[in-house]
Tab-separated table of C-alpha atoms in Angstrom:
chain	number	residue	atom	x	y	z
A	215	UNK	CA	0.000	0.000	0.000
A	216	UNK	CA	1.204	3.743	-0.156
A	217	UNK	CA	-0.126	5.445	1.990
A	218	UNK	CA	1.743	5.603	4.984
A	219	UNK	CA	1.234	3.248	8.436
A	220	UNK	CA	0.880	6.447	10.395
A	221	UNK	CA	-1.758	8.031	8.508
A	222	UNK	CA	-4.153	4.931	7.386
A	223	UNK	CA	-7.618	4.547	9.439
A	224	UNK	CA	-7.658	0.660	10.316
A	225	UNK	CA	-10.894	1.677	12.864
A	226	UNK	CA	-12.990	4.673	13.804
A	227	UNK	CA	-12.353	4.612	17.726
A	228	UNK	CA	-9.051	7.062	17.678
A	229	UNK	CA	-7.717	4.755	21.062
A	230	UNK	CA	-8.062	1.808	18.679
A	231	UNK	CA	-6.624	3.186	15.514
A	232	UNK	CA	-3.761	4.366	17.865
A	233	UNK	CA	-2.762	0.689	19.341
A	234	UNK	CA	-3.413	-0.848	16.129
A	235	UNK	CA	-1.149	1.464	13.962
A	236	UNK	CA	1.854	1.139	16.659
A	237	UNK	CA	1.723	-2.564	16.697
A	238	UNK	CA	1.809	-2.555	12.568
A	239	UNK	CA	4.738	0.022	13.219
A	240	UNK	CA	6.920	-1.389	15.537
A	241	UNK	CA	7.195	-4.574	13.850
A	242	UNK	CA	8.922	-5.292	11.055
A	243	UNK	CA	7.575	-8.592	9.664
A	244	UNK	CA	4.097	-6.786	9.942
A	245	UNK	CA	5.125	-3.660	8.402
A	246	UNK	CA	6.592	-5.638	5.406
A	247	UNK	CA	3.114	-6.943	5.214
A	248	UNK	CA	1.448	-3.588	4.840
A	249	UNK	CA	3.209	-2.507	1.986
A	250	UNK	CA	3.446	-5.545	-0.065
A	251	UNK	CA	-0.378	-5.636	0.536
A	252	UNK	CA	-2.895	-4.119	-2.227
A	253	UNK	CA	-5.563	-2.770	0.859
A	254	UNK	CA	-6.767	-3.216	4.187
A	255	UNK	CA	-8.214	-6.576	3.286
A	256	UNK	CA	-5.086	-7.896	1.923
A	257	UNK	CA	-3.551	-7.148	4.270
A	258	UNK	CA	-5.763	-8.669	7.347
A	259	UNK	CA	-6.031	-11.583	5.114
A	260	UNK	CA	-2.563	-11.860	5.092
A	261	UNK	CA	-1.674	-11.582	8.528
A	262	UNK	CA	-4.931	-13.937	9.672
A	263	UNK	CA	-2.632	-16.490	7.577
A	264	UNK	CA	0.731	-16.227	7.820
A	265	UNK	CA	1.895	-19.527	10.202
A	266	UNK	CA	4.514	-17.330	12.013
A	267	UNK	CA	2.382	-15.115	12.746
A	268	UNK	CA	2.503	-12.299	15.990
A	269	UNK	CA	0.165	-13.629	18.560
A	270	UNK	CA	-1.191	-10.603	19.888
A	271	UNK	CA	-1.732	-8.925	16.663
A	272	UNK	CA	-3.269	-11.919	15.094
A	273	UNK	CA	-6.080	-11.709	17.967
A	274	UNK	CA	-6.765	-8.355	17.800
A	275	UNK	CA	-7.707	-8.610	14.142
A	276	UNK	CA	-8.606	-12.440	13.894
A	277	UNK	CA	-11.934	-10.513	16.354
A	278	UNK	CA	-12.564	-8.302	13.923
A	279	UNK	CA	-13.230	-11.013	10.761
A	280	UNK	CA	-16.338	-12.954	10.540
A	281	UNK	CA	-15.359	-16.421	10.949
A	282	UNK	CA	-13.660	-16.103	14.266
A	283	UNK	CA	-16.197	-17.823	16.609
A	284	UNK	CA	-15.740	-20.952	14.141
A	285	UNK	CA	-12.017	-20.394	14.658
A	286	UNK	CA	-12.160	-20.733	18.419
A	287	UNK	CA	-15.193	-23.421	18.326
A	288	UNK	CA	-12.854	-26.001	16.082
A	289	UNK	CA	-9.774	-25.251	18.344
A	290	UNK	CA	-12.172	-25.996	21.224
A	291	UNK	CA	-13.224	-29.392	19.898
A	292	UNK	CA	-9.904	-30.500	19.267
A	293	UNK	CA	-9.663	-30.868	23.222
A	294	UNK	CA	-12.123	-32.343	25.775
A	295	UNK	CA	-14.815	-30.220	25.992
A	296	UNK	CA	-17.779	-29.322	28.434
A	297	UNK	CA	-21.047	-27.162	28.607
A	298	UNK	CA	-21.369	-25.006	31.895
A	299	UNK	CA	-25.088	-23.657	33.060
A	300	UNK	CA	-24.095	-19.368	34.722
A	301	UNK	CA	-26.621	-18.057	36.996
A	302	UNK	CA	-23.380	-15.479	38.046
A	303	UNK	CA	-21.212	-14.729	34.880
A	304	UNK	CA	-18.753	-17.389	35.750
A	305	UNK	CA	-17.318	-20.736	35.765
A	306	UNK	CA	-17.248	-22.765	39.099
A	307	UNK	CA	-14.490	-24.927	40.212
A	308	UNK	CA	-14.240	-26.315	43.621
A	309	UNK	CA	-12.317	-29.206	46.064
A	310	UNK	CA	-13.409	-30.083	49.358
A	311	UNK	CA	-11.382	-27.065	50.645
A	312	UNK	CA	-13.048	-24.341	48.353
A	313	UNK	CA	-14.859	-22.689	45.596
A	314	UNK	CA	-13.637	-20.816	42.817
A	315	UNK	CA	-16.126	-18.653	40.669
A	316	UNK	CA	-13.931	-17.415	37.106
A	317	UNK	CA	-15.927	-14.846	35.599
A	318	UNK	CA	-16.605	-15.049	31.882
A	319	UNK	CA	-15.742	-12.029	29.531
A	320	UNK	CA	-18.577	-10.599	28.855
A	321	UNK	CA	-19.891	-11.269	32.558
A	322	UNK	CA	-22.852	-11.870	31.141
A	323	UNK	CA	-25.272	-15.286	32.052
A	324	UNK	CA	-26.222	-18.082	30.073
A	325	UNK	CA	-23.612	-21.325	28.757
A	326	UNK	CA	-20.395	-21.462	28.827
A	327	UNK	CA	-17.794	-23.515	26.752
A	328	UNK	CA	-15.099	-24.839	28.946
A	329	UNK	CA	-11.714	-26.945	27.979
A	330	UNK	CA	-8.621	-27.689	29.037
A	331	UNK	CA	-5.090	-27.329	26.985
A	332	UNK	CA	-1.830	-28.771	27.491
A	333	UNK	CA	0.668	-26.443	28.432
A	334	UNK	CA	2.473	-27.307	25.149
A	335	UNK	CA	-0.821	-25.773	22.666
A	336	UNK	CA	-0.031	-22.084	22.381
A	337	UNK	CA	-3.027	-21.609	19.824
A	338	UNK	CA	-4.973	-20.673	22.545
A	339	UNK	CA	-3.099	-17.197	22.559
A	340	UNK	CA	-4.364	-16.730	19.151
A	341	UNK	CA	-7.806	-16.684	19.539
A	342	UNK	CA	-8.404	-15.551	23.391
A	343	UNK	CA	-7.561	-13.079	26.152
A	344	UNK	CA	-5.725	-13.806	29.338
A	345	UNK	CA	-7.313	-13.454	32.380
A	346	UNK	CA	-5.860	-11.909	35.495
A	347	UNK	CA	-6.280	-15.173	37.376
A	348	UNK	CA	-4.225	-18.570	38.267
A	349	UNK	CA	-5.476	-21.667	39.280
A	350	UNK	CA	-3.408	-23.840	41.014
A	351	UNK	CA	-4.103	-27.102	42.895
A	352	UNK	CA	-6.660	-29.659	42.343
A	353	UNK	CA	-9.981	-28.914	41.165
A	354	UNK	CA	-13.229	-30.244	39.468
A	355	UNK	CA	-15.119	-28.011	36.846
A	356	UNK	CA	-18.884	-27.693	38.202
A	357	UNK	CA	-21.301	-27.897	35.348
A	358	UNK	CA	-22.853	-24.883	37.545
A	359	UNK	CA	-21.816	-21.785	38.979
A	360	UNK	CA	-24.878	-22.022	41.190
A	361	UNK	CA	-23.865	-25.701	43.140
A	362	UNK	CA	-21.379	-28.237	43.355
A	363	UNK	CA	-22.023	-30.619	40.154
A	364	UNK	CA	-19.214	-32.278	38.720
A	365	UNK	CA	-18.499	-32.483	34.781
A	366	UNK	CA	-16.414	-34.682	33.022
A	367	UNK	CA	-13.049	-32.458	33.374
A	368	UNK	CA	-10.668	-31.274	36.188
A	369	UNK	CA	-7.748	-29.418	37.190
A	370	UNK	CA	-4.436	-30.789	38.453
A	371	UNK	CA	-1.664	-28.167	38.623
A	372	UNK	CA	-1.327	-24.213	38.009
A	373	UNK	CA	-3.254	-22.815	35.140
A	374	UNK	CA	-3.632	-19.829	33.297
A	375	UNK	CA	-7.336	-18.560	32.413
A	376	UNK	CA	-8.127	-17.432	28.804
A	377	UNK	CA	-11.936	-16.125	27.960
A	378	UNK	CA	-13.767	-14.741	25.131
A	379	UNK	CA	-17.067	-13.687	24.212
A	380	UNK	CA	-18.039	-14.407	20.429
A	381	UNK	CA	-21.695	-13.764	19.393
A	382	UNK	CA	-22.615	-14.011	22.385
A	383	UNK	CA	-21.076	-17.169	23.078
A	384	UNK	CA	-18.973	-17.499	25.956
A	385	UNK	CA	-15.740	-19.589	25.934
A	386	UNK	CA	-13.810	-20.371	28.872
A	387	UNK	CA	-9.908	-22.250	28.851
A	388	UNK	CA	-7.637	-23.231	31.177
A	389	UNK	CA	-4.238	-24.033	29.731
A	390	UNK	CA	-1.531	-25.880	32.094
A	391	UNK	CA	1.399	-23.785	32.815
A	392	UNK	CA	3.135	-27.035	35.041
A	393	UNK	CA	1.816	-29.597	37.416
């Protein structure tokens, strides 16, 4: 492209547009992108596919493409997977010693989506935000956030929380950072 990084309009919001233009700038592999690309499209496009791709960059745009919920849903279903029932926003876990309520992103209600990822699977940085939380010990997922019911999958080790909210779908991960 020719115009210049500093002076194209990737979004409306001026806060966005400001992030998103210093990201492109301050690396060259994406900046190489940008001008070898015909538009904004092209460009997007090319970053969404390029396999060594910057993780942080990829998910702030990969949000902004239709197709991303099916992007997250298929990574999802690669792993074992369960359905969680929110009366408070969240995701329970719990051991005889406590209860642990991990709020979903858009703190909203409803189902969520809930797996668990090795601590080798790094694709989960793609698609999903970290959370400020870490889980470690032993723990069973509930299938509520409302009482103790247990699902299918549970927690041994420290974890790292990842959330998004897609259409208002709500998907919950924990990776494993060790055991």
């Amino acid at each position: 492209m020719n115009t210049p990084i500093s002076k194209t309009r990737f979004f409306s919001n001026e806060a966005m547009n400001f992030d998103f233009t210093n990201m492109v700038k301050n690396n060259n592999k994406l900046k190489t992108l940008y001008k070898n690309s015909e538009n904004l499209k092209e460009f997007f496009e090319k970053c969404l596919n390029d396999e060594n791709r910057n993780e942080n960059f990829y998910m702030f745009i990969s949000k902004f493409f239709s197709g991303h919920q099916e992007r997250v849903s298929k990574l999802f279903m690669e792993h074992e997977v369960t359905t969680t029932s929110s009366d408070m926003a969240s995701v329970m876990i719990y051991n005889d010693h406590a209860e642990l309520f991990i709020k979903n992103s858009s703190k909203s209600d409803g189902t969520n989506l809930v797996a668990v990822f090795d601590k080798d699977d790094n694709r989960i940085n793609d698609f999903m935000e970290k959370a400020d939380v870490l889980v470690k010990g032993n723990y069973t997922i509930s299938a509520s956030d409302c009482k103790k019911s247990p699902t299918n999958l549970e927690l041994s080790g420290l974890y790292e929380v990842f959330t998004a909210s897609i259409d208002n779908n709500e998907f919950i991960a924990f990776k494993k950072i060790s055991d």
